[in-house]
Short mmCIF file of C-alpha atoms in Angstrom, two decimals:
data_model
loop_
_atom_site.label_atom_id
_atom_site.label_comp_id
_atom_site.label_asym_id
_atom_site.label_seq_id
_atom_site.Cartn_x
_atom_site.Cartn_y
_atom_site.Cartn_z
CA UNK M 16 65.65 128.44 126.83
CA UNK M 17 69.39 128.02 127.28
CA UNK M 18 71.58 125.11 126.18
CA UNK M 19 74.57 124.76 128.50
CA UNK M 20 77.80 123.76 126.79
CA UNK M 21 80.91 122.29 128.40
CA UNK M 22 84.19 122.38 126.50
CA UNK M 23 86.84 119.80 127.34
CA UNK M 24 90.23 120.89 126.06
CA UNK M 25 91.56 124.30 125.13
CA UNK M 26 94.23 123.66 122.55
CA UNK M 27 94.28 125.05 119.03
CA UNK M 28 90.80 123.81 118.10
CA UNK M 29 89.26 124.31 121.53
CA UNK M 30 90.43 127.91 121.58
CA UNK M 31 88.81 128.57 118.21
CA UNK M 32 85.57 126.91 119.31
CA UNK M 33 85.41 129.09 122.43
CA UNK M 34 86.18 132.20 120.41
CA UNK M 35 83.54 131.51 117.78
CA UNK M 36 80.95 130.56 120.38
CA UNK M 37 81.43 134.04 121.81
CA UNK M 38 81.80 136.06 118.60
CA UNK M 39 79.04 134.29 116.65
CA UNK M 40 76.77 133.52 119.56
CA UNK M 41 73.69 135.34 118.25
CA UNK M 42 73.83 133.57 114.89
CA UNK M 43 74.63 130.13 116.32
CA UNK M 44 71.90 130.47 118.94
CA UNK M 45 69.37 131.47 116.30
CA UNK M 46 70.26 128.38 114.27
CA UNK M 47 69.99 126.14 117.32
CA UNK M 48 66.70 127.65 118.49
CA UNK M 49 68.03 128.43 121.96
CA UNK M 50 70.74 130.47 123.66
CA UNK M 51 74.06 128.63 123.56
CA UNK M 52 75.87 129.23 126.84
CA UNK M 53 79.47 128.13 127.32
CA UNK M 54 79.50 127.31 131.04
CA UNK M 55 83.11 126.20 131.40
CA UNK M 56 86.32 124.96 129.80
CA UNK M 57 88.07 121.98 131.39
CA UNK M 58 91.87 121.93 131.15
CA UNK M 59 94.71 120.05 132.83
CA UNK M 60 96.83 123.11 133.63
CA UNK M 61 95.24 126.28 135.02
CA UNK M 62 98.49 128.23 134.75
CA UNK M 63 99.09 127.64 131.03
CA UNK M 64 99.11 130.66 128.73
CA UNK M 65 95.82 131.21 126.92
CA UNK M 66 94.63 133.14 123.91
CA UNK M 67 93.10 136.50 124.95
CA UNK M 68 89.81 135.25 123.49
CA UNK M 69 89.51 132.78 126.38
CA UNK M 70 87.58 134.00 129.41
CA UNK M 71 89.72 132.78 132.29
CA UNK M 72 86.67 132.75 134.55
CA UNK M 73 85.48 129.73 132.58
CA UNK M 74 88.67 127.68 133.09
CA UNK M 75 88.48 124.71 135.46
CA UNK M 76 90.24 121.43 136.12
CA UNK M 77 87.01 119.76 137.28
CA UNK M 78 85.94 118.13 134.02
CA UNK M 79 83.55 115.67 135.69
CA UNK M 80 81.77 118.41 137.63
CA UNK M 81 81.48 120.55 134.52
CA UNK M 82 80.00 117.67 132.51
CA UNK M 83 77.25 117.17 135.08
CA UNK M 84 75.97 120.71 134.49
CA UNK M 85 75.96 120.52 130.69
CA UNK M 86 73.40 119.74 128.01
CA UNK M 87 76.09 119.38 125.32
CA UNK M 88 79.71 118.36 125.95
CA UNK M 89 82.46 119.11 123.41
CA UNK M 90 85.49 116.81 123.74
CA UNK M 91 88.66 118.17 122.10
CA UNK M 92 91.33 116.66 124.33
CA UNK M 93 92.40 113.90 121.95
CA UNK M 94 93.79 110.44 122.65
CA UNK M 95 92.05 107.54 124.34
CA UNK M 96 92.12 108.45 128.03
CA UNK M 97 90.77 110.49 129.72
CA UNK M 98 88.44 111.27 126.75
CA UNK M 99 86.83 107.79 126.77
CA UNK M 100 85.98 108.02 130.46
CA UNK M 101 84.79 111.62 130.18
CA UNK M 102 82.59 110.95 127.14
CA UNK M 103 81.05 107.95 128.89
CA UNK M 104 80.36 110.16 131.90
CA UNK M 105 78.74 112.78 129.69
CA UNK M 106 76.49 110.27 127.93
CA UNK M 107 75.52 108.62 131.21
CA UNK M 108 74.68 112.09 132.58
CA UNK M 109 72.24 112.70 129.73
CA UNK M 110 74.38 115.13 127.75
CA UNK M 111 74.87 114.90 124.01
CA UNK M 112 78.51 114.78 122.93
CA UNK M 113 80.44 116.42 120.09
CA UNK M 114 83.96 115.08 119.52
CA UNK M 115 86.76 115.36 117.01
CA UNK M 116 88.56 112.34 118.42
CA UNK M 117 89.11 109.94 115.51
CA UNK M 118 91.53 107.69 117.43
CA UNK M 119 88.97 107.10 120.16
CA UNK M 120 86.12 106.44 117.73
CA UNK M 121 88.22 104.08 115.62
CA UNK M 122 89.00 101.97 118.69
CA UNK M 123 86.01 102.42 120.99
CA UNK M 124 83.29 103.84 118.75
CA UNK M 125 80.84 100.92 119.08
CA UNK M 126 80.92 101.09 122.86
CA UNK M 127 80.13 104.83 122.78
CA UNK M 128 77.46 104.52 120.05
CA UNK M 129 75.71 101.83 122.09
CA UNK M 130 75.85 103.92 125.26
CA UNK M 131 74.45 106.98 123.46
CA UNK M 132 71.59 104.87 122.12
CA UNK M 133 70.90 103.42 125.56
CA UNK M 134 70.81 106.87 127.19
CA UNK M 135 68.83 108.38 124.28
CA UNK M 136 71.36 111.13 123.62
CA UNK M 137 73.41 111.99 120.57
CA UNK M 138 77.06 111.52 119.63
CA UNK M 139 78.33 113.76 116.83
CA UNK M 140 81.78 113.56 115.22
CA UNK M 141 81.97 115.51 111.96
CA UNK M 142 85.30 117.02 113.05
CA UNK M 143 86.87 113.58 113.48
CA UNK M 144 87.24 113.11 109.72
CA UNK M 145 88.68 115.66 107.27
CA UNK M 146 88.30 118.79 109.41
CA UNK M 147 85.90 121.26 107.83
CA UNK M 148 84.98 118.90 104.97
CA UNK M 149 81.41 117.69 105.67
CA UNK M 150 82.01 114.10 104.63
CA UNK M 151 80.57 112.42 107.75
CA UNK M 152 77.28 114.26 107.21
CA UNK M 153 77.34 113.30 103.53
CA UNK M 154 77.82 109.58 104.19
CA UNK M 155 75.51 109.35 107.20
CA UNK M 156 72.66 111.57 105.98
CA UNK M 157 72.94 112.88 102.42
CA UNK M 158 73.54 109.37 101.03
CA UNK M 159 71.07 107.61 103.31
CA UNK M 160 68.97 106.78 100.24
CA UNK M 161 71.87 105.31 98.30
CA UNK M 162 74.45 102.53 98.60
CA UNK M 163 78.10 103.50 98.88
CA UNK M 164 80.45 101.24 96.95
CA UNK M 165 83.79 102.85 97.68
CA UNK M 166 85.47 105.76 99.42
CA UNK M 167 88.93 106.98 98.49
CA UNK M 168 90.58 110.04 99.88
CA UNK M 169 93.45 112.13 101.06
CA UNK M 170 92.61 112.28 104.75
CA UNK M 171 95.80 113.63 106.27
CA UNK M 172 96.95 117.17 105.50
CA UNK M 173 100.44 116.71 106.92
CA UNK M 174 101.38 113.86 104.60
CA UNK M 175 99.76 115.57 101.63
CA UNK M 176 101.80 118.71 102.32
CA UNK M 177 105.00 116.66 102.56
CA UNK M 178 104.39 114.74 99.33
CA UNK M 179 103.30 117.89 97.51
CA UNK M 180 106.47 119.76 98.53
CA UNK M 181 108.63 116.80 97.53
CA UNK M 182 106.91 116.73 94.13
CA UNK M 183 106.84 120.44 93.32
CA UNK M 184 110.12 121.55 94.91
CA UNK M 185 112.31 118.46 94.66
CA UNK M 186 112.92 118.35 98.42
CA UNK M 187 113.61 115.23 100.48
CA UNK M 188 111.20 113.74 103.00
CA UNK M 189 113.35 114.83 105.96
CA UNK M 190 113.67 118.39 104.65
CA UNK M 191 109.93 118.82 104.19
CA UNK M 192 109.08 117.16 107.50
CA UNK M 193 111.33 119.63 109.33
CA UNK M 194 109.59 122.54 107.59
CA UNK M 195 106.16 121.08 108.31
CA UNK M 196 107.04 120.89 112.00
CA UNK M 197 108.25 124.51 111.98
CA UNK M 198 104.99 125.62 110.34
CA UNK M 199 102.87 123.64 112.77
CA UNK M 200 101.54 121.22 110.12
CA UNK M 201 103.31 118.31 111.79
CA UNK M 202 103.67 117.44 115.46
CA UNK M 203 107.04 117.07 117.17
CA UNK M 204 106.27 113.34 117.06
CA UNK M 205 104.81 112.91 113.56
CA UNK M 206 104.24 109.16 113.86
CA UNK M 207 100.44 109.20 113.63
CA UNK M 208 100.57 111.28 110.47
CA UNK M 209 103.54 110.01 108.46
CA UNK M 210 103.04 106.35 109.37
CA UNK M 211 99.42 106.49 108.22
CA UNK M 212 97.59 105.85 111.49
CA UNK M 213 95.69 109.14 111.49
CA UNK M 214 94.29 108.46 108.02
CA UNK M 215 93.59 104.84 109.00
CA UNK M 216 91.43 105.90 111.94
CA UNK M 217 89.46 108.21 109.67
CA UNK M 218 88.86 105.62 106.94
CA UNK M 219 87.74 103.13 109.58
CA UNK M 220 85.10 105.61 110.73
CA UNK M 221 83.94 106.29 107.17
CA UNK M 222 83.84 102.59 106.30
CA UNK M 223 81.68 101.86 109.34
CA UNK M 224 79.25 104.58 108.29
CA UNK M 225 79.22 103.73 104.59
CA UNK M 226 78.86 99.97 104.81
CA UNK M 227 76.86 99.72 108.04
CA UNK M 228 79.41 97.33 109.50
CA UNK M 229 81.81 97.76 112.36
CA UNK M 230 85.31 98.57 111.17
CA UNK M 231 88.10 99.38 113.62
CA UNK M 232 91.63 100.72 113.27
CA UNK M 233 92.94 97.15 113.55
CA UNK M 234 91.01 96.23 110.39
CA UNK M 235 92.92 98.73 108.23
CA UNK M 236 96.08 97.71 106.35
CA UNK M 237 98.44 100.65 106.93
CA UNK M 238 101.61 101.86 105.23
CA UNK M 239 103.07 105.33 105.70
CA UNK M 240 105.29 107.63 103.65
CA UNK M 241 108.62 107.62 105.52
CA UNK M 242 110.32 105.53 102.83
CA UNK M 243 109.26 107.70 99.86
CA UNK M 244 112.33 109.07 98.06
CA UNK M 245 112.96 111.76 95.49
CA UNK M 246 113.66 108.93 93.01
CA UNK M 247 110.13 107.58 93.63
CA UNK M 248 108.69 111.03 93.01
CA UNK M 249 110.71 111.44 89.82
CA UNK M 250 109.70 108.03 88.46
CA UNK M 251 106.03 108.70 89.19
CA UNK M 252 106.18 112.09 87.46
CA UNK M 253 107.88 110.68 84.36
CA UNK M 254 105.13 108.10 84.01
CA UNK M 255 102.21 110.50 84.45
CA UNK M 256 101.46 110.01 88.13
CA UNK M 257 101.69 111.78 91.47
CA UNK M 258 102.25 110.00 94.77
CA UNK M 259 99.53 110.49 97.37
CA UNK M 260 98.79 108.79 100.68
CA UNK M 261 95.41 107.34 99.74
CA UNK M 262 92.94 105.93 102.25
CA UNK M 263 90.55 103.44 100.67
CA UNK M 264 87.42 101.61 101.78
CA UNK M 265 85.58 99.33 99.39
CA UNK M 266 82.91 96.68 99.71
CA UNK M 267 82.39 94.02 97.06
CA UNK M 268 80.72 90.64 97.30
CA UNK M 269 79.93 91.36 100.93
CA UNK M 270 83.63 91.71 101.82
CA UNK M 271 85.20 94.94 103.05
CA UNK M 272 88.69 96.14 102.24
CA UNK M 273 90.25 99.08 104.07
CA UNK M 274 93.78 100.31 103.56
CA UNK M 275 96.06 103.34 103.71
CA UNK M 276 99.13 103.40 101.50
CA UNK M 277 101.21 105.71 99.30
CA UNK M 278 99.77 105.16 95.83
CA UNK M 279 100.33 106.41 92.31
CA UNK M 280 97.45 108.61 91.22
CA UNK M 281 97.07 109.40 87.49
CA UNK M 282 97.36 113.13 86.83
CA UNK M 283 93.82 113.03 85.39
CA UNK M 284 92.35 111.70 88.66
CA UNK M 285 90.48 114.21 90.89
CA UNK M 286 92.82 113.46 93.82
CA UNK M 287 95.98 114.25 91.83
CA UNK M 288 95.47 118.02 91.98
CA UNK M 289 94.99 118.19 95.77
CA UNK M 290 97.95 120.19 97.07
CA UNK M 291 99.29 121.54 100.34
CA UNK M 292 97.56 120.49 103.54
CA UNK M 293 94.14 120.09 101.94
CA UNK M 294 91.97 116.96 102.21
CA UNK M 295 89.71 115.45 99.58
CA UNK M 296 87.33 112.50 99.56
CA UNK M 297 85.83 110.77 96.52
CA UNK M 298 82.72 108.68 97.16
CA UNK M 299 81.39 106.18 94.63
CA UNK M 300 77.70 105.43 95.13
CA UNK M 301 75.30 103.27 93.14
CA UNK M 302 72.84 106.01 92.21
CA UNK M 303 74.70 109.27 92.88
CA UNK M 304 77.80 107.99 91.04
CA UNK M 305 80.99 109.92 91.89
CA UNK M 306 80.94 112.69 94.49
CA UNK M 307 83.97 114.68 95.62
CA UNK M 308 84.47 116.71 98.80
CA UNK M 309 87.43 119.05 99.19
CA UNK M 310 88.66 121.48 101.81
CA UNK M 311 90.85 122.19 104.79
CA UNK M 312 91.41 118.97 106.68
CA UNK M 313 93.05 120.46 109.75
CA UNK M 314 93.71 123.69 111.61
CA UNK M 315 91.96 125.45 114.43
CA UNK M 316 89.33 127.47 112.58
CA UNK M 317 88.39 124.87 109.91
CA UNK M 318 88.00 122.11 112.49
CA UNK M 319 86.10 124.44 114.82
CA UNK M 320 83.65 125.03 111.97
CA UNK M 321 82.84 121.31 111.91
CA UNK M 322 82.58 121.16 115.70
CA UNK M 323 80.15 124.06 115.85
CA UNK M 324 78.02 122.56 113.10
CA UNK M 325 77.59 119.53 115.34
CA UNK M 326 76.98 121.70 118.40
CA UNK M 327 74.14 123.53 116.63
CA UNK M 328 72.64 120.20 115.52
CA UNK M 329 72.91 118.67 118.99
CA UNK M 330 71.42 121.77 120.64
CA UNK M 331 68.54 121.87 118.15
CA UNK M 332 67.69 118.26 119.00
CA UNK M 333 67.64 119.20 122.70
CA UNK M 334 65.23 122.04 121.90
CA UNK M 335 62.94 120.35 119.39
CA UNK M 336 63.24 116.74 120.44
CA UNK M 337 64.12 113.76 118.29
CA UNK M 338 67.44 112.07 117.74
CA UNK M 339 70.33 112.37 115.36
CA UNK M 340 70.80 109.50 112.85
CA UNK M 341 71.83 106.40 114.74
CA UNK M 342 74.56 103.90 114.00
CA UNK M 343 73.27 101.09 111.79
CA UNK M 344 74.94 97.68 111.96
CA UNK M 345 73.83 95.19 109.31
CA UNK M 346 75.40 91.90 110.28
CA UNK M 347 78.94 90.86 111.07
CA UNK M 348 81.85 92.43 109.25
CA UNK M 349 83.63 90.21 106.73
CA UNK M 350 86.98 91.45 105.50
CA UNK M 351 88.83 90.64 102.31
CA UNK M 352 91.98 88.58 102.70
CA UNK M 353 95.07 90.63 101.89
CA UNK M 354 95.91 88.42 98.93
CA UNK M 355 92.47 88.91 97.36
CA UNK M 356 92.89 92.66 96.98
CA UNK M 357 92.96 93.67 93.32
CA UNK M 358 94.78 96.67 91.94
CA UNK M 359 97.06 97.87 89.17
CA UNK M 360 100.71 98.09 90.21
CA UNK M 361 103.80 100.11 89.36
CA UNK M 362 107.11 98.32 89.91
CA UNK M 363 110.58 99.88 89.82
CA UNK M 364 113.51 97.56 89.23
CA UNK M 365 117.26 98.03 88.99
CA UNK M 366 118.66 95.53 86.50
CA UNK M 367 121.81 94.70 84.57
CA UNK M 368 122.05 96.83 81.44
CA UNK M 369 122.33 94.02 78.90
CA UNK M 370 120.32 92.39 76.15
CA UNK M 371 117.73 89.84 77.29
CA UNK M 372 117.09 91.08 80.82
CA UNK M 373 113.77 92.70 79.94
CA UNK M 374 112.56 89.44 78.39
CA UNK M 375 113.46 87.52 81.54
CA UNK M 376 111.55 90.00 83.68
CA UNK M 377 108.44 90.06 81.49
CA UNK M 378 108.45 86.25 81.36
CA UNK M 379 108.40 86.15 85.17
CA UNK M 380 105.37 88.45 85.21
CA UNK M 381 103.59 86.31 82.62
CA UNK M 382 104.30 83.05 84.47
CA UNK M 383 102.77 84.51 87.64
CA UNK M 384 99.67 85.57 85.72
CA UNK M 385 100.28 89.32 85.96
CA UNK M 386 99.70 91.23 82.72
CA UNK M 387 101.94 94.19 81.87
CA UNK M 388 100.45 97.36 80.39
CA UNK M 389 103.59 99.50 80.03
CA UNK M 390 107.37 99.29 80.41
CA UNK M 391 109.84 102.16 80.51
CA UNK M 392 113.60 101.61 80.58
CA UNK M 393 116.19 104.26 81.37
CA UNK M 394 119.88 104.47 82.17
CA UNK M 395 120.17 104.06 85.92
CA UNK M 396 123.10 106.38 86.41
CA UNK M 397 125.26 103.61 87.82
CA UNK M 398 127.70 101.82 85.50
CA UNK M 399 126.24 98.65 84.01
CA UNK M 400 122.76 99.13 85.46
CA UNK M 401 119.42 100.19 84.02
CA UNK M 402 116.13 101.24 85.61
CA UNK M 403 112.88 99.54 84.65
CA UNK M 404 109.45 100.97 85.44
CA UNK M 405 106.65 98.46 84.86
CA UNK M 406 102.94 99.20 85.08
CA UNK M 407 100.56 96.24 85.29
CA UNK M 408 96.94 95.63 84.53
CA UNK M 409 94.73 94.75 87.50
CA UNK M 410 96.13 91.85 89.52
CA UNK M 411 95.54 90.30 92.91
CA UNK M 412 97.94 91.11 95.71
CA UNK M 413 98.77 87.41 96.00
CA UNK M 414 99.73 87.16 92.32
CA UNK M 415 101.72 90.37 92.58
CA UNK M 416 103.63 89.08 95.60
CA UNK M 417 104.46 85.88 93.72
CA UNK M 418 105.64 87.95 90.76
CA UNK M 419 107.94 90.09 92.88
CA UNK M 420 109.38 86.98 94.54
CA UNK M 421 110.09 85.43 91.13
CA UNK M 422 111.60 88.61 89.71
CA UNK M 423 113.84 88.99 92.76
CA UNK M 424 115.39 85.59 91.99
CA UNK M 425 116.53 86.60 88.50
CA UNK M 426 120.31 86.95 88.64
CA UNK M 427 120.36 90.10 86.48
CA UNK M 428 117.81 91.88 88.70
CA UNK M 429 119.95 93.92 91.05
CA UNK M 430 117.06 95.20 93.21
CA UNK M 431 113.28 95.43 93.34
CA UNK M 432 113.34 99.10 94.31
CA UNK M 433 109.66 99.84 94.90
CA UNK M 434 106.14 98.50 94.39
CA UNK M 435 103.22 100.93 94.38
CA UNK M 436 99.52 100.45 93.85
CA UNK M 437 98.07 102.52 91.01
CA UNK M 438 94.68 104.15 91.48
CA UNK M 439 92.17 103.84 88.65
CA UNK M 440 91.19 107.06 86.89
#
């Protein structure tokens, strides 16, 4: 028996998938229980240069025609269109689909899950979240007998590389971004990465899986890292933290909260030690307690590993019958109001360097109902000014916003420089 595979897209990941399908074919076929045959690779430009590993006889621009011959379709084009139309065509044609397209799933996942269920085929997407890190499998299958309470992670390698270089080498955001682009870690247009949208799409997918509710990209509160300065990094370090772009999904009292934001992570936290372009995900479950997954979150070969894992699984289902785990939706999604979100906070202020200012500031915090756990004061470096770094106990976002508004009205407060959330240890 032969399982015919169509590959849509031949970029960095697609090239590695094609190469590994050829080089490891005997092993992959044995695991699938049938010969895995790559029947074609759909591209938009026949004349483009290709890796020598690509058999040019397989290249075609007829994606629709290729899909109609396939048992399993791998979509690695990226973006919303044409992938959405092509995946729909594949599912309607009776092919199972493997995709790494987090943006598409975060926006149109429910439509595609429903179509796959209707056509009795499978839709796999391990590569859409955290590259080679098998976190989708863990949430969807390994924790099927448990209840997930929270997921927190570093889900974007580009931003983690940038923040890590800023922290360890004292470089500016712009300097590291330029290097990241030269090394291929960041795209020429880094918006999706540095503004947090890539991580937001991934946490939306994980939240949907973990909580059995439908969560889209629009449901995620997103803040990126463009505004992070060397002064922020220095202040975090002095107070025992590192800055990480943390994606969070929690469910409490039936309400879901999803966000992506640069946060202060205590040096003792598992996420604090994640360096370079690596990804890591911490899952809190009722029975399993804390689980951590760590590995390469991007790159051709690591992502291809996740793709091929799904290909083997999809092919095995074609051979042996049965279905992959299906999407479960337990009622309507209810989301936490932004003001209800509870967290510890770290606030940096620039104030007049005179007696009594600290008392005014702490009084403003107290009047707003926000408790302070630590205060550090240093010479600001500018004549007549001092720098305050205040860490709070847990407070609601609404109370914190009221506090910052009140503090900003104090005449001796020159500037509220920065407000960060602080992750619990």
